Amino acid sequence: MTDTLAQPTDREALPVELVDDAGRAVGACSVAEAHLAPGRLHRAFSVLLFDSAGRVLLQQRAAVKTRFPSLWANTCCGHPAPGEPVTSAGAVRLSEEMGLSTALTEAGIYRYHAADSRTGRVETEWDHVLIGRLDNGTPRPDPAEVADYAWIQPDALRDALVDNPAAYTPWLAGVLDIAEHAYVTKPATP
């Protein structure tokens, strides 16, 4: 009898849900295919966590990422499988990438298109922005996914995005706007 080691998931082969201009599911293809130029509009999610001081948690994407490697981004992001609820998929990726668990809620949609000149890949995404609050816990990032992480005040992040935009993913500013608006205007829970 021989033992077989679990093989890592080839994330580029996983299916993504293609959507139309209104965000309705219209099919599926692989992650890799969706990100080939000129890109195919597909469902994605971006998680942004806040702490009790109002800071947001960023990650620096690992150098091996196929799209926008080594750039600073929101807490984590990914693609739900076709038909999978985005908050469930976001919770799984948050655990996989950052070693964290917290409740997530949808803050809004950020639709964008961005080309990565370094890798030749593109992002054409119907991006569900998910927010959460982290009061306890320390990130334990997967080094295959995340090179570094940092907590930063939203105003300082906006300044950094203006001063050095090349250090950040092209979707971060839009995700921050939607997430912060929802987080600030969210009614306090009793």
PDB file of C-alpha atoms in Angstrom:
ATOM      1  CA  MET A   1       0.000   0.000   0.000  1.00  0.00           C
ATOM      2  CA  THR A   2       1.310   3.466  -0.831  1.00  0.00           C
ATOM      3  CA  ASP A   3       0.390   6.780   0.679  1.00  0.00           C
ATOM      4  CA  THR A   4      -0.347   9.700  -1.591  1.00  0.00           C
ATOM      5  CA  LEU A   5       0.274  13.236  -0.495  1.00  0.00           C
ATOM      6  CA  ALA A   6      -2.508  15.743  -0.924  1.00  0.00           C
ATOM      7  CA  GLN A   7      -1.773  17.855  -3.966  1.00  0.00           C
ATOM      8  CA  PRO A   8      -2.229  21.617  -3.686  1.00  0.00           C
ATOM      9  CA  THR A   9      -5.221  23.001  -5.542  1.00  0.00           C
ATOM     10  CA  ASP A  10      -4.424  24.561  -8.894  1.00  0.00           C
ATOM     11  CA  ARG A  11      -6.402  27.753  -8.304  1.00  0.00           C
ATOM     12  CA  GLU A  12      -6.082  28.721 -11.981  1.00  0.00           C
ATOM     13  CA  ALA A  13      -8.049  25.602 -13.002  1.00  0.00           C
ATOM     14  CA  LEU A  14     -10.965  26.269 -10.642  1.00  0.00           C
ATOM     15  CA  PRO A  15     -14.253  27.418 -12.201  1.00  0.00           C
ATOM     16  CA  VAL A  16     -15.503  30.998 -11.980  1.00  0.00           C
ATOM     17  CA  GLU A  17     -19.012  32.229 -12.661  1.00  0.00           C
ATOM     18  CA  LEU A  18     -19.325  34.418 -15.744  1.00  0.00           C
ATOM     19  CA  VAL A  19     -21.878  37.237 -15.411  1.00  0.00           C
ATOM     20  CA  ASP A  20     -23.629  39.715 -17.685  1.00  0.00           C
ATOM     21  CA  ASP A  21     -23.665  43.500 -17.301  1.00  0.00           C
ATOM     22  CA  ALA A  22     -26.317  43.198 -14.584  1.00  0.00           C
ATOM     23  CA  GLY A  23     -24.377  40.602 -12.564  1.00  0.00           C
ATOM     24  CA  ARG A  24     -26.573  37.648 -13.609  1.00  0.00           C
ATOM     25  CA  ALA A  25     -24.867  34.275 -14.051  1.00  0.00           C
ATOM     26  CA  VAL A  26     -24.427  33.354 -17.720  1.00  0.00           C
ATOM     27  CA  GLY A  27     -21.897  30.519 -17.644  1.00  0.00           C
ATOM     28  CA  ALA A  28     -18.561  29.401 -16.281  1.00  0.00           C
ATOM     29  CA  CYS A  29     -14.931  29.006 -17.271  1.00  0.00           C
ATOM     30  CA  SER A  30     -11.619  28.474 -15.502  1.00  0.00           C
ATOM     31  CA  VAL A  31      -9.911  31.221 -13.504  1.00  0.00           C
ATOM     32  CA  ALA A  32      -7.070  31.178 -16.037  1.00  0.00           C
ATOM     33  CA  GLU A  33      -9.401  31.599 -19.019  1.00  0.00           C
ATOM     34  CA  ALA A  34     -11.353  34.437 -17.367  1.00  0.00           C
ATOM     35  CA  HIS A  35      -8.121  36.392 -16.901  1.00  0.00           C
ATOM     36  CA  LEU A  36      -6.745  36.097 -20.432  1.00  0.00           C
ATOM     37  CA  ALA A  37      -6.898  39.303 -22.473  1.00  0.00           C
ATOM     38  CA  PRO A  38      -9.300  40.865 -23.167  1.00  0.00           C
ATOM     39  CA  GLY A  39     -10.880  39.287 -20.042  1.00  0.00           C
ATOM     40  CA  ARG A  40     -14.308  37.854 -19.316  1.00  0.00           C
ATOM     41  CA  LEU A  41     -16.656  39.499 -16.836  1.00  0.00           C
ATOM     42  CA  HIS A  42     -16.936  37.189 -13.838  1.00  0.00           C
ATOM     43  CA  ARG A  43     -17.983  37.155 -10.191  1.00  0.00           C
ATOM     44  CA  ALA A  44     -15.331  37.877  -7.578  1.00  0.00           C
ATOM     45  CA  PHE A  45     -15.128  39.123  -4.001  1.00  0.00           C
ATOM     46  CA  SER A  46     -12.825  41.440  -2.070  1.00  0.00           C
ATOM     47  CA  VAL A  47     -12.718  41.234   1.734  1.00  0.00           C
ATOM     48  CA  LEU A  48     -11.694  44.253   3.810  1.00  0.00           C
ATOM     49  CA  LEU A  49     -11.473  43.909   7.587  1.00  0.00           C
ATOM     50  CA  PHE A  50     -11.637  46.798  10.055  1.00  0.00           C
ATOM     51  CA  ASP A  51     -10.446  46.827  13.662  1.00  0.00           C
ATOM     52  CA  SER A  52     -11.850  48.713  16.665  1.00  0.00           C
ATOM     53  CA  ALA A  53      -9.576  51.694  15.857  1.00  0.00           C
ATOM     54  CA  GLY A  54     -11.077  51.970  12.359  1.00  0.00           C
ATOM     55  CA  ARG A  55      -7.937  50.700  10.628  1.00  0.00           C
ATOM     56  CA  VAL A  56      -8.123  48.356   7.637  1.00  0.00           C
ATOM     57  CA  LEU A  57      -6.070  45.203   7.182  1.00  0.00           C
ATOM     58  CA  LEU A  58      -4.071  45.012   3.946  1.00  0.00           C
ATOM     59  CA  GLN A  59      -2.044  42.194   2.488  1.00  0.00           C
ATOM     60  CA  GLN A  60       0.897  42.324   0.154  1.00  0.00           C
ATOM     61  CA  ARG A  61       0.232  39.726  -2.517  1.00  0.00           C
ATOM     62  CA  ALA A  62       2.839  36.974  -2.840  1.00  0.00           C
ATOM     63  CA  ALA A  63       5.387  37.283  -5.642  1.00  0.00           C
ATOM     64  CA  VAL A  64       4.075  34.064  -7.228  1.00  0.00           C
ATOM     65  CA  LYS A  65       0.557  35.424  -7.848  1.00  0.00           C
ATOM     66  CA  THR A  66      -0.433  35.297 -11.522  1.00  0.00           C
ATOM     67  CA  ARG A  67      -2.061  38.729 -11.381  1.00  0.00           C
ATOM     68  CA  PHE A  68      -0.618  41.836  -9.731  1.00  0.00           C
ATOM     69  CA  PRO A  69       2.080  39.988  -7.728  1.00  0.00           C
ATOM     70  CA  SER A  70       3.811  41.755  -4.823  1.00  0.00           C
ATOM     71  CA  LEU A  71       1.314  44.639  -4.764  1.00  0.00           C
ATOM     72  CA  TRP A  72      -0.614  45.728  -1.688  1.00  0.00           C
ATOM     73  CA  ALA A  73      -4.321  44.855  -1.726  1.00  0.00           C
ATOM     74  CA  ASN A  74      -7.350  44.459   0.505  1.00  0.00           C
ATOM     75  CA  THR A  75      -7.360  41.782   3.238  1.00  0.00           C
ATOM     76  CA  CYS A  76      -8.042  38.978   0.755  1.00  0.00           C
ATOM     77  CA  CYS A  77      -9.896  38.323  -2.471  1.00  0.00           C
ATOM     78  CA  GLY A  78     -10.979  35.490  -4.704  1.00  0.00           C
ATOM     79  CA  HIS A  79     -13.731  33.953  -6.775  1.00  0.00           C
ATOM     80  CA  PRO A  80     -16.747  31.993  -5.582  1.00  0.00           C
ATOM     81  CA  ALA A  81     -17.482  28.770  -7.431  1.00  0.00           C
ATOM     82  CA  PRO A  82     -20.514  29.020  -9.720  1.00  0.00           C
ATOM     83  CA  GLY A  83     -23.609  29.270  -7.491  1.00  0.00           C
ATOM     84  CA  GLU A  84     -21.591  29.557  -4.253  1.00  0.00           C
ATOM     85  CA  PRO A  85     -22.632  32.379  -1.900  1.00  0.00           C
ATOM     86  CA  VAL A  86     -19.968  35.102  -1.943  1.00  0.00           C
ATOM     87  CA  THR A  87     -19.877  35.510   1.852  1.00  0.00           C
ATOM     88  CA  SER A  88     -19.207  31.772   2.263  1.00  0.00           C
ATOM     89  CA  ALA A  89     -16.447  31.845  -0.350  1.00  0.00           C
ATOM     90  CA  GLY A  90     -14.989  34.981   1.264  1.00  0.00           C
ATOM     91  CA  ALA A  91     -14.891  33.330   4.684  1.00  0.00           C
ATOM     92  CA  VAL A  92     -13.043  30.321   3.259  1.00  0.00           C
ATOM     93  CA  ARG A  93     -10.430  32.488   1.496  1.00  0.00           C
ATOM     94  CA  LEU A  94      -9.997  34.672   4.591  1.00  0.00           C
ATOM     95  CA  SER A  95      -9.115  31.539   6.542  1.00  0.00           C
ATOM     96  CA  GLU A  96      -6.890  30.111   3.790  1.00  0.00           C
ATOM     97  CA  GLU A  97      -4.963  33.294   3.012  1.00  0.00           C
ATOM     98  CA  MET A  98      -4.842  35.097   6.366  1.00  0.00           C
ATOM     99  CA  GLY A  99      -5.656  32.425   8.961  1.00  0.00           C
ATOM    100  CA  LEU A 100      -8.573  34.533  10.218  1.00  0.00           C
ATOM    101  CA  SER A 101     -12.250  34.022  10.886  1.00  0.00           C
ATOM    102  CA  THR A 102     -14.939  36.669  11.372  1.00  0.00           C
ATOM    103  CA  ALA A 103     -18.456  37.404  10.144  1.00  0.00           C
ATOM    104  CA  LEU A 104     -18.596  39.046   6.718  1.00  0.00           C
ATOM    105  CA  THR A 105     -21.346  41.166   5.194  1.00  0.00           C
ATOM    106  CA  GLU A 106     -21.713  42.455   1.661  1.00  0.00           C
ATOM    107  CA  ALA A 107     -21.110  46.203   1.327  1.00  0.00           C
ATOM    108  CA  GLY A 108     -21.705  46.640  -2.411  1.00  0.00           C
ATOM    109  CA  ILE A 109     -20.441  45.869  -5.906  1.00  0.00           C
ATOM    110  CA  TYR A 110     -17.315  47.270  -7.515  1.00  0.00           C
ATOM    111  CA  ARG A 111     -17.080  46.528 -11.232  1.00  0.00           C
ATOM    112  CA  TYR A 112     -13.686  47.100 -12.771  1.00  0.00           C
ATOM    113  CA  HIS A 113     -11.286  46.156 -15.551  1.00  0.00           C
ATOM    114  CA  ALA A 114      -7.524  46.259 -15.039  1.00  0.00           C
ATOM    115  CA  ALA A 115      -4.620  44.911 -17.068  1.00  0.00           C
ATOM    116  CA  ASP A 116      -1.402  43.710 -15.448  1.00  0.00           C
ATOM    117  CA  SER A 117       1.360  44.721 -17.846  1.00  0.00           C
ATOM    118  CA  ARG A 118       3.895  42.536 -16.009  1.00  0.00           C
ATOM    119  CA  THR A 119       1.997  39.257 -16.382  1.00  0.00           C
ATOM    120  CA  GLY A 120      -0.228  40.001 -19.396  1.00  0.00           C
ATOM    121  CA  ARG A 121      -3.298  38.949 -17.409  1.00  0.00           C
ATOM    122  CA  VAL A 122      -6.424  41.042 -16.887  1.00  0.00           C
ATOM    123  CA  GLU A 123      -9.112  41.464 -14.263  1.00  0.00           C
ATOM    124  CA  THR A 124     -12.662  42.051 -15.541  1.00  0.00           C
ATOM    125  CA  GLU A 125     -14.661  41.589 -12.382  1.00  0.00           C
ATOM    126  CA  TRP A 126     -18.082  41.975 -10.860  1.00  0.00           C
ATOM    127  CA  ASP A 127     -16.553  42.339  -7.411  1.00  0.00           C
ATOM    128  CA  HIS A 128     -18.663  41.827  -4.282  1.00  0.00           C
ATOM    129  CA  VAL A 129     -17.065  43.934  -1.547  1.00  0.00           C
ATOM    130  CA  LEU A 130     -17.283  42.113   1.802  1.00  0.00           C
ATOM    131  CA  ILE A 131     -16.521  43.749   5.125  1.00  0.00           C
ATOM    132  CA  GLY A 132     -15.933  42.450   8.611  1.00  0.00           C
ATOM    133  CA  ARG A 133     -14.545  43.495  11.946  1.00  0.00           C
ATOM    134  CA  LEU A 134     -11.607  41.824  13.614  1.00  0.00           C
ATOM    135  CA  ASP A 135     -11.424  42.501  17.323  1.00  0.00           C
ATOM    136  CA  ASN A 136      -9.460  39.387  18.266  1.00  0.00           C
ATOM    137  CA  GLY A 137      -6.925  37.332  16.427  1.00  0.00           C
ATOM    138  CA  THR A 138      -3.633  37.850  14.707  1.00  0.00           C
ATOM    139  CA  PRO A 139      -3.199  37.190  11.001  1.00  0.00           C
ATOM    140  CA  ARG A 140      -1.344  33.985  10.194  1.00  0.00           C
ATOM    141  CA  PRO A 141      -0.857  34.433   6.453  1.00  0.00           C
ATOM    142  CA  ASP A 142      -0.105  31.591   4.069  1.00  0.00           C
ATOM    143  CA  PRO A 143       3.296  32.542   2.579  1.00  0.00           C
ATOM    144  CA  ALA A 144       2.259  31.048  -0.775  1.00  0.00           C
ATOM    145  CA  GLU A 145      -0.505  33.678  -0.924  1.00  0.00           C
ATOM    146  CA  VAL A 146       0.676  36.621   1.170  1.00  0.00           C
ATOM    147  CA  ALA A 147       4.115  38.258   1.440  1.00  0.00           C
ATOM    148  CA  ASP A 148       3.239  40.673   4.267  1.00  0.00           C
ATOM    149  CA  TYR A 149       0.345  42.424   5.987  1.00  0.00           C
ATOM    150  CA  ALA A 150      -0.288  45.767   7.656  1.00  0.00           C
ATOM    151  CA  TRP A 151      -2.992  47.689   9.482  1.00  0.00           C
ATOM    152  CA  ILE A 152      -3.521  51.251   8.237  1.00  0.00           C
ATOM    153  CA  GLN A 153      -5.993  54.088   8.749  1.00  0.00           C
ATOM    154  CA  PRO A 154      -8.162  54.661   5.643  1.00  0.00           C
ATOM    155  CA  ASP A 155      -7.054  58.304   5.298  1.00  0.00           C
ATOM    156  CA  ALA A 156      -3.380  57.288   5.390  1.00  0.00           C
ATOM    157  CA  LEU A 157      -4.106  54.599   2.807  1.00  0.00           C
ATOM    158  CA  ARG A 158      -5.771  57.132   0.501  1.00  0.00           C
ATOM    159  CA  ASP A 159      -2.684  59.350   0.771  1.00  0.00           C
ATOM    160  CA  ALA A 160      -0.436  56.366  -0.013  1.00  0.00           C
ATOM    161  CA  LEU A 161      -2.573  55.442  -3.024  1.00  0.00           C
ATOM    162  CA  VAL A 162      -2.036  58.962  -4.405  1.00  0.00           C
ATOM    163  CA  ASP A 163       1.672  59.139  -3.523  1.00  0.00           C
ATOM    164  CA  ASN A 164       2.638  55.685  -4.838  1.00  0.00           C
ATOM    165  CA  PRO A 165      -0.176  54.104  -6.872  1.00  0.00           C
ATOM    166  CA  ALA A 166       2.162  51.530  -8.451  1.00  0.00           C
ATOM    167  CA  ALA A 167       2.555  49.803  -5.058  1.00  0.00           C
ATOM    168  CA  TYR A 168      -1.166  48.960  -4.853  1.00  0.00           C
ATOM    169  CA  THR A 169      -3.609  46.844  -6.827  1.00  0.00           C
ATOM    170  CA  PRO A 170      -5.812  48.838  -9.205  1.00  0.00           C
ATOM    171  CA  TRP A 171      -9.004  47.749  -7.438  1.00  0.00           C
ATOM    172  CA  LEU A 172      -7.984  48.757  -3.893  1.00  0.00           C
ATOM    173  CA  ALA A 173      -9.196  52.376  -4.008  1.00  0.00           C
ATOM    174  CA  GLY A 174     -12.661  51.398  -5.273  1.00  0.00           C
ATOM    175  CA  VAL A 175     -12.973  48.579  -2.745  1.00  0.00           C
ATOM    176  CA  LEU A 176     -11.903  50.933   0.058  1.00  0.00           C
ATOM    177  CA  ASP A 177     -14.526  53.524  -0.926  1.00  0.00           C
ATOM    178  CA  ILE A 178     -17.372  50.997  -0.887  1.00  0.00           C
ATOM    179  CA  ALA A 179     -16.170  49.225   2.257  1.00  0.00           C
ATOM    180  CA  GLU A 180     -15.569  52.350   4.301  1.00  0.00           C
ATOM    181  CA  HIS A 181     -18.891  53.925   3.318  1.00  0.00           C
ATOM    182  CA  ALA A 182     -20.742  50.773   4.375  1.00  0.00           C
ATOM    183  CA  TYR A 183     -18.700  50.377   7.562  1.00  0.00           C
ATOM    184  CA  VAL A 184     -19.175  54.012   8.656  1.00  0.00           C
ATOM    185  CA  THR A 185     -22.889  54.148   7.808  1.00  0.00           C
ATOM    186  CA  LYS A 186     -23.702  50.698   9.179  1.00  0.00           C
ATOM    187  CA  PRO A 187     -26.073  51.040  12.146  1.00  0.00           C
ATOM    188  CA  ALA A 188     -24.613  50.060  15.480  1.00  0.00           C
ATOM    189  CA  THR A 189     -25.694  46.630  16.649  1.00  0.00           C
ATOM    190  CA  PRO A 190     -27.345  46.521  20.071  1.00  0.00           C
TER     191      PRO A 190
END
